[in-house]
mmCIF file of C-alpha atoms in Angstrom:
data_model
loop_
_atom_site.group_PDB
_atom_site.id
_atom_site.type_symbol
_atom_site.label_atom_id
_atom_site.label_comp_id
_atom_site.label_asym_id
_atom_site.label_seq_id
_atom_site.Cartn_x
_atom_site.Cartn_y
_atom_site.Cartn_z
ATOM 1 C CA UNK A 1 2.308 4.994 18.960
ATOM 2 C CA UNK A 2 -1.045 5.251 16.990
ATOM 3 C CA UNK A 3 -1.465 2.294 15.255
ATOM 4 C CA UNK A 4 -3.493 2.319 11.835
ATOM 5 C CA UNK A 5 -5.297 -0.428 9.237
ATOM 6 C CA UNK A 6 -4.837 -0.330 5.267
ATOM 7 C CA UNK A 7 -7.239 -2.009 3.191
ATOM 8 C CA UNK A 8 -8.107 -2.336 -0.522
ATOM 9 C CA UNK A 9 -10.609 -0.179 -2.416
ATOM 10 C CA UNK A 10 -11.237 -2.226 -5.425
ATOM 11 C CA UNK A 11 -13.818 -1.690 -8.098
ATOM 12 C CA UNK A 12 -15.143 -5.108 -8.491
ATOM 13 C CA UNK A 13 -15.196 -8.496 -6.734
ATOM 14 C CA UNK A 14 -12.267 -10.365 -8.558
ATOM 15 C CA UNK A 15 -8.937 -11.613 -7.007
ATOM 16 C CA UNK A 16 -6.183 -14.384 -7.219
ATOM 17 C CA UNK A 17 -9.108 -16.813 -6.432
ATOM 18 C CA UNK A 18 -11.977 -15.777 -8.776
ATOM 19 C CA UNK A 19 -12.453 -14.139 -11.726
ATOM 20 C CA UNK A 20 -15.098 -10.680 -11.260
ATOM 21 C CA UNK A 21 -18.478 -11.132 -11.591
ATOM 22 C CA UNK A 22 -19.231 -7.910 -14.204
ATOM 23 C CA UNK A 23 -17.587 -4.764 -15.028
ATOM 24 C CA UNK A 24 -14.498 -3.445 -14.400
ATOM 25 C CA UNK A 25 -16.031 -0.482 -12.535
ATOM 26 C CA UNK A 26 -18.349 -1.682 -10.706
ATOM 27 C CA UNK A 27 -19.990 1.538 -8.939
ATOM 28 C CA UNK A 28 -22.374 -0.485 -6.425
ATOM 29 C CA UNK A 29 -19.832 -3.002 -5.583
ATOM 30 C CA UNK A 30 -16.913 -0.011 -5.043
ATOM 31 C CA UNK A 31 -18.959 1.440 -2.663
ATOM 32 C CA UNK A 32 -20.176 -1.489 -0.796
ATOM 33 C CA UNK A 33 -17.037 -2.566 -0.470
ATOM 34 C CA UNK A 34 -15.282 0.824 1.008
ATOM 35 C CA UNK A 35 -18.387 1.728 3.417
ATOM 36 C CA UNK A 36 -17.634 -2.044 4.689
ATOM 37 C CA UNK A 37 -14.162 -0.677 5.472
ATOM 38 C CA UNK A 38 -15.863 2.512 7.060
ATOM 39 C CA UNK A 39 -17.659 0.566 9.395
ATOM 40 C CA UNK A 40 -15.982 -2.142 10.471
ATOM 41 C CA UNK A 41 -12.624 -0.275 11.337
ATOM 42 C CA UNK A 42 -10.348 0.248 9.039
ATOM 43 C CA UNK A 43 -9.085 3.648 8.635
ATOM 44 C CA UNK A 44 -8.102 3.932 4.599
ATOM 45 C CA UNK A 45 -7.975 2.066 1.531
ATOM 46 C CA UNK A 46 -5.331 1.756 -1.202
ATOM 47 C CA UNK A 47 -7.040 2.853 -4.756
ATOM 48 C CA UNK A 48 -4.670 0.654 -6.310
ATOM 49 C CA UNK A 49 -3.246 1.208 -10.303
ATOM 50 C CA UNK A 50 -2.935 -0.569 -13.187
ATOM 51 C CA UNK A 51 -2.318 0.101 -16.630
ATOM 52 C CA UNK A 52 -5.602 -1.363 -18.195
ATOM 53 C CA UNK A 53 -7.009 -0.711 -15.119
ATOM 54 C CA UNK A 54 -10.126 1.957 -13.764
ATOM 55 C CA UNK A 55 -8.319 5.268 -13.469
ATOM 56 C CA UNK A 56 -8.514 5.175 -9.650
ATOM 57 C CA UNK A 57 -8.300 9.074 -9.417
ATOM 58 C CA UNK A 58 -12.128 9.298 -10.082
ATOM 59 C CA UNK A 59 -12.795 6.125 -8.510
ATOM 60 C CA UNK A 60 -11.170 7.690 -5.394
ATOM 61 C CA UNK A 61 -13.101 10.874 -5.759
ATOM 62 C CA UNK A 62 -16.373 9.230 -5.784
ATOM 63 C CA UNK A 63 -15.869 6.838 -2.536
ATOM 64 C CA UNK A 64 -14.829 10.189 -0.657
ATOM 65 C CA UNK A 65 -18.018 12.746 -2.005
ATOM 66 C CA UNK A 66 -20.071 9.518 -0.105
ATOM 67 C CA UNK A 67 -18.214 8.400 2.721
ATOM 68 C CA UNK A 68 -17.533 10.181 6.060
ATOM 69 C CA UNK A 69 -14.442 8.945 7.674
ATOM 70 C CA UNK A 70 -12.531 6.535 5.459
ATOM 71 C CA UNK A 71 -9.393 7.882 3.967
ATOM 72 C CA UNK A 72 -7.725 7.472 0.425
ATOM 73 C CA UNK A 73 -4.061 6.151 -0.612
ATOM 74 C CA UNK A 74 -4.108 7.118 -4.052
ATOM 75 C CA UNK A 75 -1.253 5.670 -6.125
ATOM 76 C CA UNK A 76 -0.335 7.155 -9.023
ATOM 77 C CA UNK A 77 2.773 6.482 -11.711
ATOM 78 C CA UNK A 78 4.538 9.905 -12.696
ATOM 79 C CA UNK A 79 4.789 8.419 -16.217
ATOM 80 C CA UNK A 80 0.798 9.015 -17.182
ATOM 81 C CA UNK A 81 0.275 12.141 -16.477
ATOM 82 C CA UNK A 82 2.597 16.076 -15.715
ATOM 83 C CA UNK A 83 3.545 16.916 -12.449
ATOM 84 C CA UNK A 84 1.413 20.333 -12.405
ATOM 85 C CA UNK A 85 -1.361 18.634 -13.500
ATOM 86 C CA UNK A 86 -0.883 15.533 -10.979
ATOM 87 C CA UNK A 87 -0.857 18.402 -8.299
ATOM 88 C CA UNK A 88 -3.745 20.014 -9.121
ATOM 89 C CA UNK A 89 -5.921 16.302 -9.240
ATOM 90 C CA UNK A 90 -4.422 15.845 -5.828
ATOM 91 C CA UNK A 91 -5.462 18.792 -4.138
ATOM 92 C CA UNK A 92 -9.345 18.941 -6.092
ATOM 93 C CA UNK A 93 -9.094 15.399 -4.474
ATOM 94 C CA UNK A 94 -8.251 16.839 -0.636
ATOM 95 C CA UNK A 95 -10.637 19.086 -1.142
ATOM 96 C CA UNK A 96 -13.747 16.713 -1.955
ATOM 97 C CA UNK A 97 -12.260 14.288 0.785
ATOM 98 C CA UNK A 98 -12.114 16.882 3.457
ATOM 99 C CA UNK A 99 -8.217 16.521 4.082
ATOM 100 C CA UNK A 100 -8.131 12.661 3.938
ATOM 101 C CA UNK A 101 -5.616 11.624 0.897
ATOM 102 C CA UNK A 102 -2.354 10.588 0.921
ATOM 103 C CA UNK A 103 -0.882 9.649 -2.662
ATOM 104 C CA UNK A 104 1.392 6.561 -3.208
ATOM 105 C CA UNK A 105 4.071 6.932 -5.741
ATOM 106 C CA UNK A 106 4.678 4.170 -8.135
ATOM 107 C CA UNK A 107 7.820 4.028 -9.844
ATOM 108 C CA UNK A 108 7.081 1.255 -11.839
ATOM 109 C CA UNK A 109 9.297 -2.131 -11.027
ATOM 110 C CA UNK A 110 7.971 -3.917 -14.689
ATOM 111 C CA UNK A 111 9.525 -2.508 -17.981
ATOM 112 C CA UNK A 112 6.945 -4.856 -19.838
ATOM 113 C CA UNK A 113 3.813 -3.011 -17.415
ATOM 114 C CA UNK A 114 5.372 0.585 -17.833
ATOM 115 C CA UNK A 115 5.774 0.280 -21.416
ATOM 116 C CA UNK A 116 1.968 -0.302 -21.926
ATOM 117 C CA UNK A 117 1.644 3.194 -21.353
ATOM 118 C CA UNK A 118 4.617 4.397 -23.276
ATOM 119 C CA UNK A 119 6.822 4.664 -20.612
ATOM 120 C CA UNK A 120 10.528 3.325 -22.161
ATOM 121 C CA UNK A 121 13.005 4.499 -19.342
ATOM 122 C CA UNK A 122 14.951 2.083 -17.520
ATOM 123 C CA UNK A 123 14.614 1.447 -13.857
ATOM 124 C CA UNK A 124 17.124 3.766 -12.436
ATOM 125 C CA UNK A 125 15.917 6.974 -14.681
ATOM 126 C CA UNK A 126 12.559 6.210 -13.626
ATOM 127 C CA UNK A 127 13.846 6.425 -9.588
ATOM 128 C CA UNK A 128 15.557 9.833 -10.983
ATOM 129 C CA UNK A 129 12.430 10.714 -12.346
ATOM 130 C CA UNK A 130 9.893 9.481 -9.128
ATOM 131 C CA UNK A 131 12.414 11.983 -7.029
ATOM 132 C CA UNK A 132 12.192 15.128 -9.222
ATOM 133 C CA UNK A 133 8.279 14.609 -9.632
ATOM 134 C CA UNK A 134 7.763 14.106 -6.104
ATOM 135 C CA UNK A 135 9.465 17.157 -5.330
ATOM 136 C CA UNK A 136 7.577 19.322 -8.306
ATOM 137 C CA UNK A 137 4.308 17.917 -6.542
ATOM 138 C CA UNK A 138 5.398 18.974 -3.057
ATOM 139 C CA UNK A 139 6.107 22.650 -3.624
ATOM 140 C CA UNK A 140 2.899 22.779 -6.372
ATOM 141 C CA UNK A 141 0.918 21.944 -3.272
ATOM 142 C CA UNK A 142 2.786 24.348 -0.643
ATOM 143 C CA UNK A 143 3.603 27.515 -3.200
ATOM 144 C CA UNK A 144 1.726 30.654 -3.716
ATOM 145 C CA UNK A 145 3.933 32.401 -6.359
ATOM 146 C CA UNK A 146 4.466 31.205 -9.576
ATOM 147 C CA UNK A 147 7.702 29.482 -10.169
ATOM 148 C CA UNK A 148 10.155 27.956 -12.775
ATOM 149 C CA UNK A 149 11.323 24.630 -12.457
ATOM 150 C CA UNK A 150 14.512 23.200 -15.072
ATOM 151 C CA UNK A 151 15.035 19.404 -13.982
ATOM 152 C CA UNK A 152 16.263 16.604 -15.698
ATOM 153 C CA UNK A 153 12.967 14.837 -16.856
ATOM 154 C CA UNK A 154 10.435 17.994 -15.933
ATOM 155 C CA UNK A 155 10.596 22.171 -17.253
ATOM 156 C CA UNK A 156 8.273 24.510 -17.141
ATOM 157 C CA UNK A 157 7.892 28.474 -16.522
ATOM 158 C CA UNK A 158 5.668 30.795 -14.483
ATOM 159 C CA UNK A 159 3.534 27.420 -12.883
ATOM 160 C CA UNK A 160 1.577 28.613 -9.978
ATOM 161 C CA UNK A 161 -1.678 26.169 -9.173
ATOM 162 C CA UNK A 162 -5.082 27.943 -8.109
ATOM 163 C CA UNK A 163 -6.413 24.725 -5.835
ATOM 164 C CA UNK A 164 -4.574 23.958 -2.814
ATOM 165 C CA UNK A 165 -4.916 21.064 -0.327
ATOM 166 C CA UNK A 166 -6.909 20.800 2.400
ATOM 167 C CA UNK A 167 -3.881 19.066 4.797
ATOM 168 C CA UNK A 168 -1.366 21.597 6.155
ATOM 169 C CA UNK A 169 1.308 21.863 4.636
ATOM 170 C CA UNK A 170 0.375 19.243 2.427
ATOM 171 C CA UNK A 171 -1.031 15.718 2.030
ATOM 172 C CA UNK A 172 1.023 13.217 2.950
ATOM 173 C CA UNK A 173 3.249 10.959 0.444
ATOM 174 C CA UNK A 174 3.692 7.457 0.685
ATOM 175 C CA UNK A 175 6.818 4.974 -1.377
ATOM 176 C CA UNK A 176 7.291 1.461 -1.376
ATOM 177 C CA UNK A 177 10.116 -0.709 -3.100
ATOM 178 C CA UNK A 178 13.236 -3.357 -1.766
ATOM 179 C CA UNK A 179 16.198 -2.104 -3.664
ATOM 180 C CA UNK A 180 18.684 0.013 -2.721
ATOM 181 C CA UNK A 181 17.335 3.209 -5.227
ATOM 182 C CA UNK A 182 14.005 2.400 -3.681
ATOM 183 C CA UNK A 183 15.444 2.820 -0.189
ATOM 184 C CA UNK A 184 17.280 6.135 -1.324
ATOM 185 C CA UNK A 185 14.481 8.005 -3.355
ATOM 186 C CA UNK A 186 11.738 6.762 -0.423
ATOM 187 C CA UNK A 187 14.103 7.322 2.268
ATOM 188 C CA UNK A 188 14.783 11.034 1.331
ATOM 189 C CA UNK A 189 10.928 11.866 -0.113
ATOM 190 C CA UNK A 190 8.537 9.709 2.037
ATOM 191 C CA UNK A 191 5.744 10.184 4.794
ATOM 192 C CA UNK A 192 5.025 6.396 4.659
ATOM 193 C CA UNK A 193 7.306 3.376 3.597
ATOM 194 C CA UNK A 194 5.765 0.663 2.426
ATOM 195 C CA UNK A 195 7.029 -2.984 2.666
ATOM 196 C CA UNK A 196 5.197 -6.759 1.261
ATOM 197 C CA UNK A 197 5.262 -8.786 4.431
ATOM 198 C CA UNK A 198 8.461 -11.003 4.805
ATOM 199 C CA UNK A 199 9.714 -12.433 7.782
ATOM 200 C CA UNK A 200 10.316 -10.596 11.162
ATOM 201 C CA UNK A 201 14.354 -10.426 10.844
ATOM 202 C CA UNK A 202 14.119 -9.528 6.672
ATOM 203 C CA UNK A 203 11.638 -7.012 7.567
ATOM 204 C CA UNK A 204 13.492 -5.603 10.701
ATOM 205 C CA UNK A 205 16.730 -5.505 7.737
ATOM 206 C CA UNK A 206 14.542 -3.013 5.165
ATOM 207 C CA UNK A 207 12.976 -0.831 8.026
ATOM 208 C CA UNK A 208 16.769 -0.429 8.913
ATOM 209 C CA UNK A 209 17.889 0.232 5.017
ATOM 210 C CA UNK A 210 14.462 3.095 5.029
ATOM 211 C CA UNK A 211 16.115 4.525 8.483
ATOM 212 C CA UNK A 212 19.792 4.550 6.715
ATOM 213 C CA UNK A 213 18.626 6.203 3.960
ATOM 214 C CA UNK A 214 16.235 8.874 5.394
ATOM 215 C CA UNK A 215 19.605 9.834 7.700
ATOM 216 C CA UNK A 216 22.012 10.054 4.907
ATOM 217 C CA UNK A 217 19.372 12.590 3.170
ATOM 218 C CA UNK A 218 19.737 14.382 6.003
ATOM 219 C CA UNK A 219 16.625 14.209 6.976
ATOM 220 C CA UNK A 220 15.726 14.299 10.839
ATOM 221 C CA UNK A 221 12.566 12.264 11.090
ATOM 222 C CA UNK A 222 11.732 9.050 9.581
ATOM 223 C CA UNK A 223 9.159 7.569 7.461
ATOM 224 C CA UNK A 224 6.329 5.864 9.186
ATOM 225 C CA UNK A 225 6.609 1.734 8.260
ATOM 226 C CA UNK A 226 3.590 0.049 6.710
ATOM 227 C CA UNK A 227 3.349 -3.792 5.839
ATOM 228 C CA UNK A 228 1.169 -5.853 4.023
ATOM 229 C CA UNK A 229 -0.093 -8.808 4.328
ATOM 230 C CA UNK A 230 -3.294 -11.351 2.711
ATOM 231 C CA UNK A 231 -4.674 -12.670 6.139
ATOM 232 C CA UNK A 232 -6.354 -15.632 5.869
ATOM 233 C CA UNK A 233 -8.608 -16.278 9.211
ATOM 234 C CA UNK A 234 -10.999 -18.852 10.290
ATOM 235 C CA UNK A 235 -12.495 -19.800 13.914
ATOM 236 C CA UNK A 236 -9.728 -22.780 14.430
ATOM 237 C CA UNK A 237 -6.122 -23.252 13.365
ATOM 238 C CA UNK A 238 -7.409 -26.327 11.963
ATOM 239 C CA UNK A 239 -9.778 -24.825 9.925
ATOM 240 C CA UNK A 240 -8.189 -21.952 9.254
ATOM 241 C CA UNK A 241 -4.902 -23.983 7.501
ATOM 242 C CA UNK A 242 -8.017 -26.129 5.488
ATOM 243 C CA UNK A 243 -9.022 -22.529 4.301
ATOM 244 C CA UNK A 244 -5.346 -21.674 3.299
ATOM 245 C CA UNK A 245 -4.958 -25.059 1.293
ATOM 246 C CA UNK A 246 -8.166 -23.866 -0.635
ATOM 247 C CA UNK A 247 -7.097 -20.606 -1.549
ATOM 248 C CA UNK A 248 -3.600 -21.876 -2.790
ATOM 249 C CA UNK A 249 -4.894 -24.413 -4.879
ATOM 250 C CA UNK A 250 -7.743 -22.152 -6.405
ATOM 251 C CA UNK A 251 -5.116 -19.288 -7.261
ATOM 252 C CA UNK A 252 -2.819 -22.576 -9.092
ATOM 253 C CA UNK A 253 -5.976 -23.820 -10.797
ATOM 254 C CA UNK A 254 -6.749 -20.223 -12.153
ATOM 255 C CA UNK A 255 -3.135 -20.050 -13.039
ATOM 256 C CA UNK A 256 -3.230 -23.321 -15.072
ATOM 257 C CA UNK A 257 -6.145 -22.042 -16.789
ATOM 258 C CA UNK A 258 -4.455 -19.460 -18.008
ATOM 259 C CA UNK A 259 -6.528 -17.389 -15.942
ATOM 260 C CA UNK A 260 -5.483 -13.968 -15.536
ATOM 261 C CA UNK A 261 -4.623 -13.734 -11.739
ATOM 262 C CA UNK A 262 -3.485 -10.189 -11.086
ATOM 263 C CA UNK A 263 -4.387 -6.665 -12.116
ATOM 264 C CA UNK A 264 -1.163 -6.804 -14.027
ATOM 265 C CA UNK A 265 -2.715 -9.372 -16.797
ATOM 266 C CA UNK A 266 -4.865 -8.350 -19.749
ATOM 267 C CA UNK A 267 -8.035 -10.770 -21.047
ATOM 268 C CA UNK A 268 -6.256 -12.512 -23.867
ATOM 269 C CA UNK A 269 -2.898 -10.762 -22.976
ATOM 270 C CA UNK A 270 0.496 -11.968 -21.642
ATOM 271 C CA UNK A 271 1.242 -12.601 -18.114
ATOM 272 C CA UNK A 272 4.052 -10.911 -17.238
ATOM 273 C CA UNK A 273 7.596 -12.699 -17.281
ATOM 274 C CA UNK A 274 7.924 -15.745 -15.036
ATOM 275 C CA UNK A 275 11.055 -14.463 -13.394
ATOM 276 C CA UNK A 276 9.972 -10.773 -12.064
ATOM 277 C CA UNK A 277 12.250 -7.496 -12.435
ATOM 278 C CA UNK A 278 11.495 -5.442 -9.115
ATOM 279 C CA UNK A 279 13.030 -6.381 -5.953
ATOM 280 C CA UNK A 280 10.461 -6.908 -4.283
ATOM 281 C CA UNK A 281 8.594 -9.748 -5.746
ATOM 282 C CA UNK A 282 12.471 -11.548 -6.428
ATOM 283 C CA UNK A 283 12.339 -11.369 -2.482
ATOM 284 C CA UNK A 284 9.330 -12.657 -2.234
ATOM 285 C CA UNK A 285 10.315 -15.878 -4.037
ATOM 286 C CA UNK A 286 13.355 -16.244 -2.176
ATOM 287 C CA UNK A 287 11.440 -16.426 0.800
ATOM 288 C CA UNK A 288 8.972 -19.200 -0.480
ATOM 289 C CA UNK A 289 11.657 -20.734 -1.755
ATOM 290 C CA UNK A 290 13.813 -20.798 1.463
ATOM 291 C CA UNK A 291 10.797 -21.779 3.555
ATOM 292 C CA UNK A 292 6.758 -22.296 3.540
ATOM 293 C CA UNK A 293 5.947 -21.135 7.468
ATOM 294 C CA UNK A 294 7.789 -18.522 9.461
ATOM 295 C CA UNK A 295 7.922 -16.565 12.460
ATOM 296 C CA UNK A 296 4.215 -16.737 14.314
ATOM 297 C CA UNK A 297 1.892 -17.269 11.063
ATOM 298 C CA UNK A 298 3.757 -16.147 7.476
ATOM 299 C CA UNK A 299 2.962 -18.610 5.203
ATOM 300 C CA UNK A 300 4.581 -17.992 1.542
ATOM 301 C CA UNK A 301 2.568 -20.581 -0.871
ATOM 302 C CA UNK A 302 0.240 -17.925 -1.490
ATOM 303 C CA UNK A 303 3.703 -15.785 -3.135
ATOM 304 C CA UNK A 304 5.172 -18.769 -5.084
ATOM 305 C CA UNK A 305 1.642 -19.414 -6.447
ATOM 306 C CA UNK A 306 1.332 -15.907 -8.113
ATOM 307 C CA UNK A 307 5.491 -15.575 -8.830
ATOM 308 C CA UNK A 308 5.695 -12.988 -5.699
ATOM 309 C CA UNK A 309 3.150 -10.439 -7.450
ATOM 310 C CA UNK A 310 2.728 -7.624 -5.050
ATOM 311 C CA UNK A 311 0.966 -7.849 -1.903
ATOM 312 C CA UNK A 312 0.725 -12.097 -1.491
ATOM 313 C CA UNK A 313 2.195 -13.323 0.945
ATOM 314 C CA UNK A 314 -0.297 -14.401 3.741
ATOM 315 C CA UNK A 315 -1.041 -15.240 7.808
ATOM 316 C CA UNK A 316 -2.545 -17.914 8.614
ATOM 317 C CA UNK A 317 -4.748 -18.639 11.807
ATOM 318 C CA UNK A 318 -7.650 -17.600 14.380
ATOM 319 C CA UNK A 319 -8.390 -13.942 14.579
ATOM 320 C CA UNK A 320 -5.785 -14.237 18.053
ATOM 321 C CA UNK A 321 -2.929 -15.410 15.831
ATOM 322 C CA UNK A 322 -3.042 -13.292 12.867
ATOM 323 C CA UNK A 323 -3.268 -10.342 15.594
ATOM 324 C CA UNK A 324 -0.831 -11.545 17.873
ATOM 325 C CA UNK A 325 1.209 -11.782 14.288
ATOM 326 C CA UNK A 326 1.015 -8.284 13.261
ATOM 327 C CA UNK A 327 1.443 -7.108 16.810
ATOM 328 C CA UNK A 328 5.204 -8.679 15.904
ATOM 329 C CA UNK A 329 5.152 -6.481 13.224
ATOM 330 C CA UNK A 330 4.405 -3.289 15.463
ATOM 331 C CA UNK A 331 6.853 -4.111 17.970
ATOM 332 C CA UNK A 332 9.643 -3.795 15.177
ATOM 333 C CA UNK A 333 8.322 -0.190 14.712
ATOM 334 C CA UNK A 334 5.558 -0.774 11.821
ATOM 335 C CA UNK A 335 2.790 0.843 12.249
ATOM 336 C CA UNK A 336 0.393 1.271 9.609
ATOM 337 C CA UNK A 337 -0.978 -2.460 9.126
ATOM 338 C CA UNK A 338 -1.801 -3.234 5.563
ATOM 339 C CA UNK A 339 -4.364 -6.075 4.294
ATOM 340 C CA UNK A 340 -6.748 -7.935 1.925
ATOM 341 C CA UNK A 341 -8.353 -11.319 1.819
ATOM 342 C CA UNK A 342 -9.549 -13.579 -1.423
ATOM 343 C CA UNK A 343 -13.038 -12.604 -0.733
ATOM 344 C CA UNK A 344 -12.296 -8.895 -0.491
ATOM 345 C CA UNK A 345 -15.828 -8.421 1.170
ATOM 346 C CA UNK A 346 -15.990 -10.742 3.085
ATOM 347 C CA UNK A 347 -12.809 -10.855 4.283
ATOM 348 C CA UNK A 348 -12.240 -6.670 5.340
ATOM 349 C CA UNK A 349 -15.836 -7.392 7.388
ATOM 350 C CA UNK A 350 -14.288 -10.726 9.559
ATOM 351 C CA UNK A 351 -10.832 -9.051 9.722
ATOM 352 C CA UNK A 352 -12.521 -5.818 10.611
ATOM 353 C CA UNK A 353 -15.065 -7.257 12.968
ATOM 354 C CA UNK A 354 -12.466 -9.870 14.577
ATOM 355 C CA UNK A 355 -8.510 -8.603 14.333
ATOM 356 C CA UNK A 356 -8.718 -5.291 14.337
ATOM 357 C CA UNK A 357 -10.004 -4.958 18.241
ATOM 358 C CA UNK A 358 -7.622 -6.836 19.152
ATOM 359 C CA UNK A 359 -4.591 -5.274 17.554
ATOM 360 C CA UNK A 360 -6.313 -1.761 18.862
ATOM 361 C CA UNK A 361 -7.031 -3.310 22.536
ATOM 362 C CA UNK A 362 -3.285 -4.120 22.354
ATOM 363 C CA UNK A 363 -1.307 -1.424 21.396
ATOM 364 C CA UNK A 364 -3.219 0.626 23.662
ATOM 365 C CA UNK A 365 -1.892 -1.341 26.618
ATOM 366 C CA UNK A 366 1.529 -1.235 25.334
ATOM 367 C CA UNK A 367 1.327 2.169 25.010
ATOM 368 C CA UNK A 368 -0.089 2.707 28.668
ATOM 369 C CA UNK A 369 2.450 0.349 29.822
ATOM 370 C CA UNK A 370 5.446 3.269 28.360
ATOM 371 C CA UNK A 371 3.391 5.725 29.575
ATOM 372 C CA UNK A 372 3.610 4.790 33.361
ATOM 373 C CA UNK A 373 7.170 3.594 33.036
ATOM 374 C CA UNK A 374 7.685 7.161 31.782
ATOM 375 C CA UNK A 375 6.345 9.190 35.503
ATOM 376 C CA UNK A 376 7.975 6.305 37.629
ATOM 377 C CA UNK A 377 11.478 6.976 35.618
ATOM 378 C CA UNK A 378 11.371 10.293 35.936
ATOM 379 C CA UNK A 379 10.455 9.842 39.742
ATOM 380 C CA UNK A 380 12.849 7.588 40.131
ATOM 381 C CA UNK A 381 15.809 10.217 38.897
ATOM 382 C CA UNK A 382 14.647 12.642 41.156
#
């Protein structure tokens, strides 16, 4: 199977490591940083949200009006804006990007982050409410004649939208989370899972939970698997490891600053709570606690330094190891490759320029490999 790269489409240069440079919107530096994506590989990057954050919407909008072949994983929270109008930004957004969105729901795992933006349900009703908007969105985009819609958390009458996407039938959807509500809302609604990297068997457990959950939905396909990862690469294991140490210990200086870290913190603001409410970062401790190295290259410091905020755990190693790592990953069935360095620049043109080929080069022997296995065991019956 096709095998495809996710990377980050910030709007300025900070991260974990380093406070940005100027604005928060940076237009130069947004576009730099997505046409280095564009040409060294990659095939999309995450416009990622926040709720003090550039809307990424716009931000989105003007990467794709100036780039050819990149395409855009929008996420978007259901709590900031109506479901008709959501729709309507999506498809104006296929349209200007020639066909190439997909939009990532965000239920919202932080009551603290949700309620910045008024947002005061509690985690389950906002699952209830991520399922009923998805669905909204989904017939918006694929309905011609006005309709009514009575739900639990969305009504309206006589809605029909005048901009359609460009995708047939529609642009696809993409869900990420580690509970079991997660697994049941993304498992019936999703084009694309998405998992933070943890080790080979945990992840092998959640792609089975996604699976479970898509079946008892009735559905018969299967979302597509993506996993993310913060590769950190350098021309020797040796070096590469001295690189890692660096990058841990900058992220815990910043941190004992009182440094805002992630796009979750506010200048002057609070950092969120010490012991996290989604799933998915509470796994992501567990982990570092249980264990700093695993599997091939997974090494957790990176997590336990941040408190398991989002995307942080990292690989560790040459170019050859960090691929060989993620081709682990796409043997258990993942296949859409997420990642970002500390030096976002820097970082998507070396892990463009040196780990992408070889993942590629790979999987397109493994996939010749089932191909003639195919014709010999057909032959073979016969």
């Amino acid at each position: 199977m096709p095998v495809e790269f996710l990377g980050i489409a910030a709007t300025n240069d900070g991260s974990e490591t380093g406070p940005r440079s100027g604005a928060a919107f940076d237009k130069e530096y947004t576009l730099r940083l997505a046409r280095a994506h564009e040409d060294h590989g990659w095939d999309r990057v995450l416009f990622a949200y926040g709720s003090g954050s550039p809307d990424p919407a716009p931000a989105a909008a003007y990467i794709a009006a100036r780039l050819d072949r990149l395409r855009i994983l929008l996420a978007h929270r259901p709590n900031v804006s109506y479901p008709t109008y959501a729709a309507k930004t999506f498809a104006t957004l296929d349209q200007i990007s020639d066909g190439r969105l997909t939009v990532h729901f965000i239920t919202g795992g932080n009551d603290h982050e949700q309620r910045r933006e008024g947002d005061t349900l509690t985690k389950d009703e906002r699952y209830a409410r991520t399922r009923e908007y998805i669905r909204i969105v989904k017939k918006i985009w694929t309905t011609h004649e006005p309709f009514d819609h009575e739900g639990e958390h969305y009504r309206f009458h006589d809605f029909v939208s005048d901009v359609f996407p460009v995708q047939r039938p529609r642009p696809g959807v993409s869900f990420g989370g580690s509970s079991p509500a997660a697994y049941a809302a993304g498992g019936a609604e999703a084009d694309i899972y998405c998992l933070w990297g943890e080790p080979l068997e945990r992840t092998a457990e959640q792609i089975a939970a996604v699976k479970a959950a898509a079946a008892a939905a009735g559905r018969s396909d299967v979302p597509r698997i993506q996993v993310a990862f913060r590769p950190i690469i350098a021309p020797t294991e040796k070096l590469a490891w001295e690189k890692a140490h660096r990058t841990v210990d900058a992220i815990r200086a910043r941190k004992e600053r009182g440094e805002a870290t992630t796009v979750r913190h506010h200048r002057g603001g609070t950092p969120e709570a010490a012991s996290p409410q989604n799933a998915g970062s509470q796994r992501l401790i567990s982990i570092a606690e249980a264990g700093e190295r695993y599997d091939r290259a997974l090494w957790t410091p990176t997590a336990a330094a941040t408190g398991g905020a989002g995307n942080s755990n990292a690989l560790v190693g040459t170019p050859e190891t960090v691929a060989q790592a993620l081709l682990d990953y796409y043997d258990l069935g993942v296949d859409i490759l997420s990642a970002r360095g500390y030096d976002l620049l820097g970082d998507a043109i070396d892990f463009g320029r040196h780990v992408i080929p070889i993942v590629r080069e790979e999987v397109a022997k493994r996939d010749a490999e089932r191909a003639d296995r195919g014709p010999r065991s057909l032959a073979a019956v016969r």
